[in-house]
């Protein structure tokens, strides 16, 4: 299996980078937006699911694949401020109630605590976006997944430069 443990993919700092988690090929959306094949991940497995019936997204096709149980995604990227968007939808038929899948995400020290996709979306096959404004100061962006209950998962990822912005103070990561 392909991993990013040996080297971190380099990303441009002057334009958005979009990644379709679990995908083996780049994908062009109907609006022309290009989503790159999965890269930068450390471990985890790919799960393919039927994206039919996905609501809450302009592009349900992004939810055909997911990466599950990964440790992190790491990228070499120029220093600066970025908005990181995690696209998520609960498509596992075994997850039927809120709290069955629960994980934390640490994005360069900014903590998204107790991510519960089904709890937030209120029903399966509904897309949500978890977003953080973060700062890169040493040329590396790391998105670390800490599983609390069930496997962490990701359907798609956006890294969008925010020139002239400063992120809010970070919360201390909690384990």
mmCIF file of C-alpha atoms in Angstrom:
data_model
loop_
_atom_site.group_PDB
_atom_site.id
_atom_site.type_symbol
_atom_site.label_atom_id
_atom_site.label_comp_id
_atom_site.label_asym_id
_atom_site.label_seq_id
_atom_site.Cartn_x
_atom_site.Cartn_y
_atom_site.Cartn_z
ATOM 1 C CA UNK A 1 0.000 0.000 0.000
ATOM 2 C CA UNK A 2 1.087 3.501 -0.798
ATOM 3 C CA UNK A 3 1.982 5.694 2.195
ATOM 4 C CA UNK A 4 3.467 9.122 2.782
ATOM 5 C CA UNK A 5 5.862 7.943 5.476
ATOM 6 C CA UNK A 6 9.000 8.210 3.314
ATOM 7 C CA UNK A 7 8.365 11.681 1.872
ATOM 8 C CA UNK A 8 5.693 14.332 2.119
ATOM 9 C CA UNK A 9 4.046 15.533 -1.092
ATOM 10 C CA UNK A 10 4.803 19.170 -1.840
ATOM 11 C CA UNK A 11 1.805 21.450 -2.217
ATOM 12 C CA UNK A 12 1.701 24.931 -3.749
ATOM 13 C CA UNK A 13 1.017 27.744 -1.313
ATOM 14 C CA UNK A 14 -0.546 30.069 -3.876
ATOM 15 C CA UNK A 15 -3.650 28.095 -4.917
ATOM 16 C CA UNK A 16 -6.063 25.608 -3.355
ATOM 17 C CA UNK A 17 -5.217 21.920 -3.199
ATOM 18 C CA UNK A 18 -8.099 19.465 -3.156
ATOM 19 C CA UNK A 19 -7.689 15.749 -2.462
ATOM 20 C CA UNK A 20 -10.261 12.982 -2.956
ATOM 21 C CA UNK A 21 -9.437 10.596 -0.076
ATOM 22 C CA UNK A 22 -9.150 6.980 -1.159
ATOM 23 C CA UNK A 23 -9.255 7.818 -4.875
ATOM 24 C CA UNK A 24 -6.608 6.355 -7.182
ATOM 25 C CA UNK A 25 -7.211 8.881 -9.993
ATOM 26 C CA UNK A 26 -7.674 12.627 -10.183
ATOM 27 C CA UNK A 27 -11.287 13.708 -10.523
ATOM 28 C CA UNK A 28 -12.715 16.758 -12.335
ATOM 29 C CA UNK A 29 -16.014 17.957 -10.897
ATOM 30 C CA UNK A 30 -18.801 19.316 -13.101
ATOM 31 C CA UNK A 31 -17.734 22.883 -12.216
ATOM 32 C CA UNK A 32 -14.160 22.159 -13.400
ATOM 33 C CA UNK A 33 -12.661 21.855 -9.908
ATOM 34 C CA UNK A 34 -9.894 19.241 -9.913
ATOM 35 C CA UNK A 35 -9.622 16.888 -6.936
ATOM 36 C CA UNK A 36 -6.291 15.053 -6.829
ATOM 37 C CA UNK A 37 -5.972 11.335 -6.185
ATOM 38 C CA UNK A 38 -5.301 10.439 -2.545
ATOM 39 C CA UNK A 39 -1.798 11.401 -1.351
ATOM 40 C CA UNK A 40 0.047 12.405 1.803
ATOM 41 C CA UNK A 41 -1.581 9.757 3.994
ATOM 42 C CA UNK A 42 0.051 7.518 6.558
ATOM 43 C CA UNK A 43 -1.613 4.106 6.734
ATOM 44 C CA UNK A 44 -5.323 3.434 6.791
ATOM 45 C CA UNK A 45 -7.449 1.580 4.310
ATOM 46 C CA UNK A 46 -9.570 2.589 1.363
ATOM 47 C CA UNK A 47 -13.274 1.920 1.445
ATOM 48 C CA UNK A 48 -15.413 2.248 -1.683
ATOM 49 C CA UNK A 49 -19.079 3.014 -1.169
ATOM 50 C CA UNK A 50 -22.091 3.936 -3.247
ATOM 51 C CA UNK A 51 -22.324 7.743 -3.323
ATOM 52 C CA UNK A 52 -25.964 7.622 -4.415
ATOM 53 C CA UNK A 53 -28.197 9.526 -2.067
ATOM 54 C CA UNK A 54 -25.486 11.820 -0.625
ATOM 55 C CA UNK A 55 -27.060 15.138 0.361
ATOM 56 C CA UNK A 56 -25.450 18.360 1.552
ATOM 57 C CA UNK A 57 -22.744 18.441 -1.139
ATOM 58 C CA UNK A 58 -22.600 19.961 -4.607
ATOM 59 C CA UNK A 59 -20.458 16.974 -5.594
ATOM 60 C CA UNK A 60 -21.682 13.634 -4.179
ATOM 61 C CA UNK A 61 -19.082 11.758 -6.277
ATOM 62 C CA UNK A 62 -16.411 12.822 -3.743
ATOM 63 C CA UNK A 63 -17.979 10.387 -1.294
ATOM 64 C CA UNK A 64 -17.462 7.259 -3.460
ATOM 65 C CA UNK A 65 -14.210 6.512 -1.634
ATOM 66 C CA UNK A 66 -12.888 7.228 1.831
ATOM 67 C CA UNK A 67 -9.712 6.637 3.794
ATOM 68 C CA UNK A 68 -10.404 5.016 7.140
ATOM 69 C CA UNK A 69 -8.185 4.308 10.155
ATOM 70 C CA UNK A 70 -5.321 6.526 8.978
ATOM 71 C CA UNK A 71 -2.741 8.028 11.338
ATOM 72 C CA UNK A 72 -2.286 11.325 9.519
ATOM 73 C CA UNK A 73 -1.902 13.270 6.310
ATOM 74 C CA UNK A 74 1.334 15.275 6.004
ATOM 75 C CA UNK A 75 2.376 17.760 3.321
ATOM 76 C CA UNK A 76 5.331 20.040 2.621
ATOM 77 C CA UNK A 77 3.801 23.477 2.060
ATOM 78 C CA UNK A 78 5.053 27.078 2.222
ATOM 79 C CA UNK A 79 4.608 28.901 5.522
ATOM 80 C CA UNK A 80 1.399 30.895 5.750
ATOM 81 C CA UNK A 81 -2.228 30.779 6.783
ATOM 82 C CA UNK A 82 -4.555 28.139 5.303
ATOM 83 C CA UNK A 83 -8.163 27.049 5.640
ATOM 84 C CA UNK A 84 -8.320 23.273 5.935
ATOM 85 C CA UNK A 85 -11.696 21.725 5.087
ATOM 86 C CA UNK A 86 -12.408 18.089 5.913
ATOM 87 C CA UNK A 87 -15.334 16.694 3.897
ATOM 88 C CA UNK A 88 -17.141 13.899 5.692
ATOM 89 C CA UNK A 89 -20.307 11.818 5.328
ATOM 90 C CA UNK A 90 -21.307 8.727 7.270
ATOM 91 C CA UNK A 91 -21.838 6.072 4.598
ATOM 92 C CA UNK A 92 -21.101 2.952 6.663
ATOM 93 C CA UNK A 93 -24.381 1.048 7.119
ATOM 94 C CA UNK A 94 -23.045 -0.354 10.429
ATOM 95 C CA UNK A 95 -22.980 3.172 11.926
ATOM 96 C CA UNK A 96 -26.607 3.743 12.884
ATOM 97 C CA UNK A 97 -26.502 6.125 15.854
ATOM 98 C CA UNK A 98 -24.617 9.225 16.924
ATOM 99 C CA UNK A 99 -21.447 8.464 18.867
ATOM 100 C CA UNK A 100 -20.672 5.126 17.201
ATOM 101 C CA UNK A 101 -17.773 6.765 15.314
ATOM 102 C CA UNK A 102 -15.935 9.426 17.315
ATOM 103 C CA UNK A 103 -12.481 10.901 16.663
ATOM 104 C CA UNK A 104 -10.328 13.988 17.189
ATOM 105 C CA UNK A 105 -8.370 15.781 14.491
ATOM 106 C CA UNK A 106 -5.220 17.804 15.231
ATOM 107 C CA UNK A 107 -4.313 20.160 12.375
ATOM 108 C CA UNK A 108 -0.888 21.657 13.158
ATOM 109 C CA UNK A 109 -1.922 21.972 16.804
ATOM 110 C CA UNK A 110 -5.483 23.172 16.164
ATOM 111 C CA UNK A 111 -7.841 20.597 17.687
ATOM 112 C CA UNK A 112 -11.183 19.545 16.266
ATOM 113 C CA UNK A 113 -12.490 17.571 19.218
ATOM 114 C CA UNK A 114 -15.055 14.774 19.266
ATOM 115 C CA UNK A 115 -15.898 14.667 15.562
ATOM 116 C CA UNK A 116 -19.162 12.722 15.320
ATOM 117 C CA UNK A 117 -20.264 12.781 11.680
ATOM 118 C CA UNK A 118 -23.663 11.166 12.203
ATOM 119 C CA UNK A 119 -24.275 13.219 15.355
ATOM 120 C CA UNK A 120 -23.703 16.473 13.458
ATOM 121 C CA UNK A 121 -25.367 15.494 10.170
ATOM 122 C CA UNK A 122 -28.325 13.873 12.000
ATOM 123 C CA UNK A 123 -28.616 11.177 9.333
ATOM 124 C CA UNK A 124 -26.436 8.980 7.163
ATOM 125 C CA UNK A 125 -25.365 9.936 3.647
ATOM 126 C CA UNK A 126 -25.353 13.642 4.591
ATOM 127 C CA UNK A 127 -22.165 15.586 3.902
ATOM 128 C CA UNK A 128 -20.640 17.911 6.478
ATOM 129 C CA UNK A 129 -17.486 20.027 6.393
ATOM 130 C CA UNK A 130 -15.226 20.495 9.412
ATOM 131 C CA UNK A 131 -13.051 23.562 8.889
ATOM 132 C CA UNK A 132 -10.072 25.151 10.628
ATOM 133 C CA UNK A 133 -8.002 28.235 9.924
ATOM 134 C CA UNK A 134 -4.404 27.215 10.687
ATOM 135 C CA UNK A 135 -0.886 28.549 10.392
ATOM 136 C CA UNK A 136 2.051 26.709 8.850
ATOM 137 C CA UNK A 137 5.356 27.939 10.317
ATOM 138 C CA UNK A 138 7.909 25.231 9.524
ATOM 139 C CA UNK A 139 6.921 24.253 5.997
ATOM 140 C CA UNK A 140 4.894 21.219 7.093
ATOM 141 C CA UNK A 141 1.148 20.708 7.429
ATOM 142 C CA UNK A 142 0.130 17.664 9.485
ATOM 143 C CA UNK A 143 -3.459 16.532 9.927
ATOM 144 C CA UNK A 144 -3.410 13.885 12.671
ATOM 145 C CA UNK A 145 -6.400 11.633 13.367
ATOM 146 C CA UNK A 146 -6.929 10.283 16.895
ATOM 147 C CA UNK A 147 -9.503 7.532 17.076
ATOM 148 C CA UNK A 148 -11.736 7.495 20.136
ATOM 149 C CA UNK A 149 -14.504 5.106 19.064
ATOM 150 C CA UNK A 150 -14.444 3.309 15.725
ATOM 151 C CA UNK A 151 -12.091 4.371 12.954
ATOM 152 C CA UNK A 152 -11.485 7.959 11.919
ATOM 153 C CA UNK A 153 -12.401 8.548 8.268
ATOM 154 C CA UNK A 154 -12.052 11.183 5.578
ATOM 155 C CA UNK A 155 -13.846 11.578 2.248
ATOM 156 C CA UNK A 156 -12.100 14.656 0.851
ATOM 157 C CA UNK A 157 -9.702 17.380 1.938
ATOM 158 C CA UNK A 158 -9.165 21.001 0.863
ATOM 159 C CA UNK A 159 -6.170 23.181 1.733
ATOM 160 C CA UNK A 160 -6.903 26.767 0.733
ATOM 161 C CA UNK A 161 -4.350 29.598 1.108
ATOM 162 C CA UNK A 162 -5.587 32.588 3.148
ATOM 163 C CA UNK A 163 -3.098 35.392 2.377
ATOM 164 C CA UNK A 164 -3.150 38.224 4.886
ATOM 165 C CA UNK A 165 -5.144 36.236 7.451
ATOM 166 C CA UNK A 166 -4.041 35.134 10.899
ATOM 167 C CA UNK A 167 -5.612 32.121 12.562
ATOM 168 C CA UNK A 168 -7.200 32.435 15.997
ATOM 169 C CA UNK A 169 -5.186 31.174 19.001
ATOM 170 C CA UNK A 170 -5.024 27.375 19.068
ATOM 171 C CA UNK A 171 -6.605 25.221 21.682
ATOM 172 C CA UNK A 172 -4.264 22.828 23.427
ATOM 173 C CA UNK A 173 -4.525 19.340 21.930
ATOM 174 C CA UNK A 174 -6.286 16.898 24.249
ATOM 175 C CA UNK A 175 -5.811 13.178 24.043
#
